[in-house]
Coordinates of C-alpha atoms in Angstrom, one line a residue:
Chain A
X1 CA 0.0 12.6 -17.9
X2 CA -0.4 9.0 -16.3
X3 CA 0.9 6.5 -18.5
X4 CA -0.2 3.7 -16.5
X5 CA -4.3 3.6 -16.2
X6 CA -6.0 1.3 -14.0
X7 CA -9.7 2.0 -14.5
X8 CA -11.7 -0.3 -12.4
X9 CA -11.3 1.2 -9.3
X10 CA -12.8 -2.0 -7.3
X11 CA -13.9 -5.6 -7.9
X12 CA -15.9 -7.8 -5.8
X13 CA -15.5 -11.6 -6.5
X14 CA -16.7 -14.7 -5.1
X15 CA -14.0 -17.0 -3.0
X16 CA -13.3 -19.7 -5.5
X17 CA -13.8 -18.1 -8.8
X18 CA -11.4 -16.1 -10.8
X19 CA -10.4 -12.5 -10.2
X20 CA -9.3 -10.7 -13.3
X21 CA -7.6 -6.9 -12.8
X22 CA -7.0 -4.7 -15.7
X23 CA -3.9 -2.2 -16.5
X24 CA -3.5 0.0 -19.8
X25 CA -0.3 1.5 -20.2
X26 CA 0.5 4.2 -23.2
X27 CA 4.0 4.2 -23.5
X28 CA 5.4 1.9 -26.0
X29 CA 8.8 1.8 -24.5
X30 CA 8.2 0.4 -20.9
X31 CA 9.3 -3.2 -21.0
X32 CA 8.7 -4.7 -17.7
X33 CA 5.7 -5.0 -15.9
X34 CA 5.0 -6.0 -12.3
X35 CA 2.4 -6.1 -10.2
X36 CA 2.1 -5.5 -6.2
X37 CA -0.6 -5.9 -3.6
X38 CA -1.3 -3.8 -0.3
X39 CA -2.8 -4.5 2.1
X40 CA -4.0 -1.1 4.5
X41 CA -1.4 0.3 6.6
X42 CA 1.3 -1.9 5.1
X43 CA 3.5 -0.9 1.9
X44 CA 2.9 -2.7 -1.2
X45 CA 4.7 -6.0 -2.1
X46 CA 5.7 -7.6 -4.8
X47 CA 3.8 -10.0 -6.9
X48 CA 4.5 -11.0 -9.9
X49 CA 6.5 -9.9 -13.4
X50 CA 6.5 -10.2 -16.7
X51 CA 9.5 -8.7 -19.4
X52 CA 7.6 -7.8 -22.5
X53 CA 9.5 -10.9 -24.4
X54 CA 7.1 -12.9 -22.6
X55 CA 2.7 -12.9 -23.0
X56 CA 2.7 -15.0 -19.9
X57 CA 4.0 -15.8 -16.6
X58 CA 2.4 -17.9 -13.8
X59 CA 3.3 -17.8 -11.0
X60 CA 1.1 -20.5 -8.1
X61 CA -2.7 -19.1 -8.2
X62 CA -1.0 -16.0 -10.3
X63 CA -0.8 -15.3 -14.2
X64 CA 0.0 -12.2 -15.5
X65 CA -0.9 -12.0 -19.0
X66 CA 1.0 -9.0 -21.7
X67 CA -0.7 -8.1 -24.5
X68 CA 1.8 -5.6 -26.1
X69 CA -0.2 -4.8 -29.6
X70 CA -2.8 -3.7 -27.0
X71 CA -0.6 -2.6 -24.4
X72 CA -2.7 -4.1 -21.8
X73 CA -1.7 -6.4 -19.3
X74 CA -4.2 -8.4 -16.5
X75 CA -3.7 -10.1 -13.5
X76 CA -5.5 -13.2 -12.9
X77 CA -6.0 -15.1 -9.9
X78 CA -7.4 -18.5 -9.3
X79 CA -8.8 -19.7 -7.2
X80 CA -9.2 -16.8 -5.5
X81 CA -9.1 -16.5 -1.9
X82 CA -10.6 -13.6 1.3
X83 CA -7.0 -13.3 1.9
X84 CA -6.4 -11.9 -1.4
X85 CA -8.4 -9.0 -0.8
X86 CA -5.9 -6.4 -0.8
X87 CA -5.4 -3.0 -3.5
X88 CA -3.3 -4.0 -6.6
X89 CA -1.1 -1.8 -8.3
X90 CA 0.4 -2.8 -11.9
X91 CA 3.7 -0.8 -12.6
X92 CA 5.7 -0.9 -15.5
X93 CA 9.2 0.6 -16.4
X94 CA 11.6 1.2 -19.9
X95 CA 15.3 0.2 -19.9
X96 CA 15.2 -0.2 -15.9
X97 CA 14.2 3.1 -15.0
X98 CA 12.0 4.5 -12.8
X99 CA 8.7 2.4 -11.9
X100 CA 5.1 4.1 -13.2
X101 CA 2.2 3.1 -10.9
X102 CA -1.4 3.1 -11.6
X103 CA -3.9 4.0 -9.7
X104 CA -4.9 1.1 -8.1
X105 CA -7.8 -1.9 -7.9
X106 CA -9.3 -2.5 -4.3
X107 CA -10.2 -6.3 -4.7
X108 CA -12.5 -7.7 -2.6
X109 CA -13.0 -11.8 -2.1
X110 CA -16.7 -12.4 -0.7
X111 CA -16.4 -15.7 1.3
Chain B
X1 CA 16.1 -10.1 8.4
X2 CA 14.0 -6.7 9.3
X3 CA 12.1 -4.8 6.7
X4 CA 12.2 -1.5 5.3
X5 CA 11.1 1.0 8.1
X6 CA 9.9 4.5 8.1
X7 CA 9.4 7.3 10.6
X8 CA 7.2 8.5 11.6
X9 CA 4.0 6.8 10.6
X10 CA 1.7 9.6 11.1
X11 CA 2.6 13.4 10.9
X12 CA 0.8 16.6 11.0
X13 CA 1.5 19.6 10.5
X14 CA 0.1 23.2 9.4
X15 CA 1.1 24.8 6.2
X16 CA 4.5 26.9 6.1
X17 CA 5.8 24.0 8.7
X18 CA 9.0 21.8 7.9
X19 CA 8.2 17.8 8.6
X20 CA 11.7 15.7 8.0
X21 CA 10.2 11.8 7.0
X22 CA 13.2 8.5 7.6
X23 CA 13.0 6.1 5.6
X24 CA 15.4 2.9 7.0
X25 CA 16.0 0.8 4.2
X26 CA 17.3 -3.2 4.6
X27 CA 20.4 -3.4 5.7
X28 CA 22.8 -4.3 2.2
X29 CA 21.0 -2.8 -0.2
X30 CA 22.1 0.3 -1.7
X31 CA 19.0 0.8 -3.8
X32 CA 17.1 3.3 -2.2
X33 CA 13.4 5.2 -3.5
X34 CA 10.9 7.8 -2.3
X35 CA 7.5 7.5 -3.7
X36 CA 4.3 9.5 -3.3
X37 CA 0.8 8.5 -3.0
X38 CA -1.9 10.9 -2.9
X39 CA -5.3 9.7 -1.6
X40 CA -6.9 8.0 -4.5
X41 CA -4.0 8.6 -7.1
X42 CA -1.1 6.3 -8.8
X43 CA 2.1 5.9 -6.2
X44 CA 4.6 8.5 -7.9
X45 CA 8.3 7.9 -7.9
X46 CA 9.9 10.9 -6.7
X47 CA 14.1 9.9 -6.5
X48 CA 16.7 7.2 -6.2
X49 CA 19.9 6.5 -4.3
X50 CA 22.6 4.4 -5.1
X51 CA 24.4 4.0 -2.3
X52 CA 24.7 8.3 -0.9
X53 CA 24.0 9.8 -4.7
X54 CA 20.9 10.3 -6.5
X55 CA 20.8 8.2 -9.4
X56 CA 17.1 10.0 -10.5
X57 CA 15.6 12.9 -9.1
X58 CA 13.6 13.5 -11.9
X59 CA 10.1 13.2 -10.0
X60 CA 11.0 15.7 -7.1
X61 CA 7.8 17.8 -7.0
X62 CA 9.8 21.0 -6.5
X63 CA 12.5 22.2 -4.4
X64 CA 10.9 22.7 -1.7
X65 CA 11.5 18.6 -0.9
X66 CA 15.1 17.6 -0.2
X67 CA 16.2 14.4 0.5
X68 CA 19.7 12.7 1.7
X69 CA 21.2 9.7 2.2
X70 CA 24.6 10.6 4.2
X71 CA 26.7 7.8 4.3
X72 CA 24.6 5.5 2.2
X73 CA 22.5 4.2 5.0
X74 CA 19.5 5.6 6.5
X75 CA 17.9 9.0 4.3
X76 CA 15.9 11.5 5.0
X77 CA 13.0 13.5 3.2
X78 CA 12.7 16.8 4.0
X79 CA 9.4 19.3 3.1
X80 CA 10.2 22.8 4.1
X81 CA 7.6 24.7 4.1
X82 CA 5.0 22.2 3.4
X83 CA 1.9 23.3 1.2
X84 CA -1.3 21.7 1.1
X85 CA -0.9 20.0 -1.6
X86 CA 1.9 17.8 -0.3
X87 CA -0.2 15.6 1.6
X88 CA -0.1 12.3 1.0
X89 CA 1.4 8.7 1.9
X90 CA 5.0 8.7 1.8
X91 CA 7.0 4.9 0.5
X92 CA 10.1 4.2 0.9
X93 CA 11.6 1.3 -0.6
X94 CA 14.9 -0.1 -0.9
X95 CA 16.4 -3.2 -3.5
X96 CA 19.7 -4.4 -3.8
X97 CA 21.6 -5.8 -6.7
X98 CA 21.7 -3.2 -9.8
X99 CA 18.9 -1.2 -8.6
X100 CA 17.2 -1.7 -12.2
X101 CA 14.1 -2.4 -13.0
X102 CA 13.9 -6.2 -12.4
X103 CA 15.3 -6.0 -8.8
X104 CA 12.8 -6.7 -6.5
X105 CA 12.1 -3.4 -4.5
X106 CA 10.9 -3.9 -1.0
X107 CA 8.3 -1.4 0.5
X108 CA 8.5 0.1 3.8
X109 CA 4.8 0.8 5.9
X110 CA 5.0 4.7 4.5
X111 CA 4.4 8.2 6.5
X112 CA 1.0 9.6 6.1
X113 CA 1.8 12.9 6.0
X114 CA -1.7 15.8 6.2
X115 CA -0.8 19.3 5.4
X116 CA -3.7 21.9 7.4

């Protein structure tokens, strides 16, 4: 059962404005989040964090918001930029364990 | 500093067939994962080294996969015999430090492995 859902599969967005990805989770336990990017043929990197003691963390054009009552985080990115197009993978983990993954979001910055 | 590296990119190879993936990770760290990816799905942890023992093997699909790490460098990932259903990118990724969550992992490119 996939604890980490990502259900936008793809989002197109105009260079400039914002890009805003989606990630449920269902497990109440994990409490750090992170998100990567990949680009094709290359392994995902790392992006950006967030513990769950925080609801926020920026990080350049980069903010990760936490909503734990929810249990939904979001990635937003601003301005956003054609060499942010990439796939974007939110992960979270409990007590440093091993990292869930969901699914995925192919962005897609229109010049 | 070089990156995590993995051999080979590509492989494939009929059903009942052994395939051995390498996963190099950067030099140092004694953190090392195997992931899954099947096309379209979420990236899948499958196992962790510290250092030459496995810290979590709890997402090993089976044990028809076997993986090392001999001498806490370089491991391996062996499928023997490969089903269909193994296909799939293979990550490696390595981190140094505790090897909990919060440590950066690094990716390596993966090995796209197709099962006929």
């Amino acid at each position: 059962d996939q604890q980490v859902k990502q259900n936008s599969p793809s989002l197109s967005v105009q260079e400039g404005r914002i890009s805003i990805l989606n990630c449920d989770y269902t497990n109440s336990m994990f409490d750090y989040f992170l998100w990567y990017k990949k680009y094709p043929a290359e392994g995902p990197t790392f992006l950006i964090s967030i513990s769950s003691i925080k609801d926020k963390n920026e990080d350049g054009r980069f903010t990760v918001f936490l909503n734990k009552s929810a249990k939904h985080l979001s990635l937003h990115i601003v301005p956003s930029q054609p060499g942010d197009s990439a796939v974007y993978f939110c992960a979270a983990s409990a007590a440093g364990n091993q990292f869930y993954f969901g699914t995925g979001t192919s962005l897609t910055v229109i010049p | 500093e070089a990156g995590v590296t993995q051999f080979p990119s590509h492989s494939v190879i009929e059903k009942g067939q052994t395939v051995t993936l390498r996963c190099d990770p950067i030099s140092g760290h004694d953190n090392l994962y195997w992931y899954r990816r099947v096309m379209g799905k979420e990236i899948k942890f499958l196992l962790h080294f510290v250092k030459e023992s496995k810290q979590d093997e709890s997402g090993m699909p089976n044990n028809r996969f076997l993986a090392e790490r001999t001498g806490g460098t370089y491991s391996t990932l062996k499928v023997q015999p490969a089903e269909l259903e193994d296909s799939g990118v293979y990550f490696c990724a390595s981190s140094q430090s505790s090897g909990g969550a919060t440590d950066t992992q690094y990716f390596g490119p993966g090995t796209r492995l197709t099962v006929l």
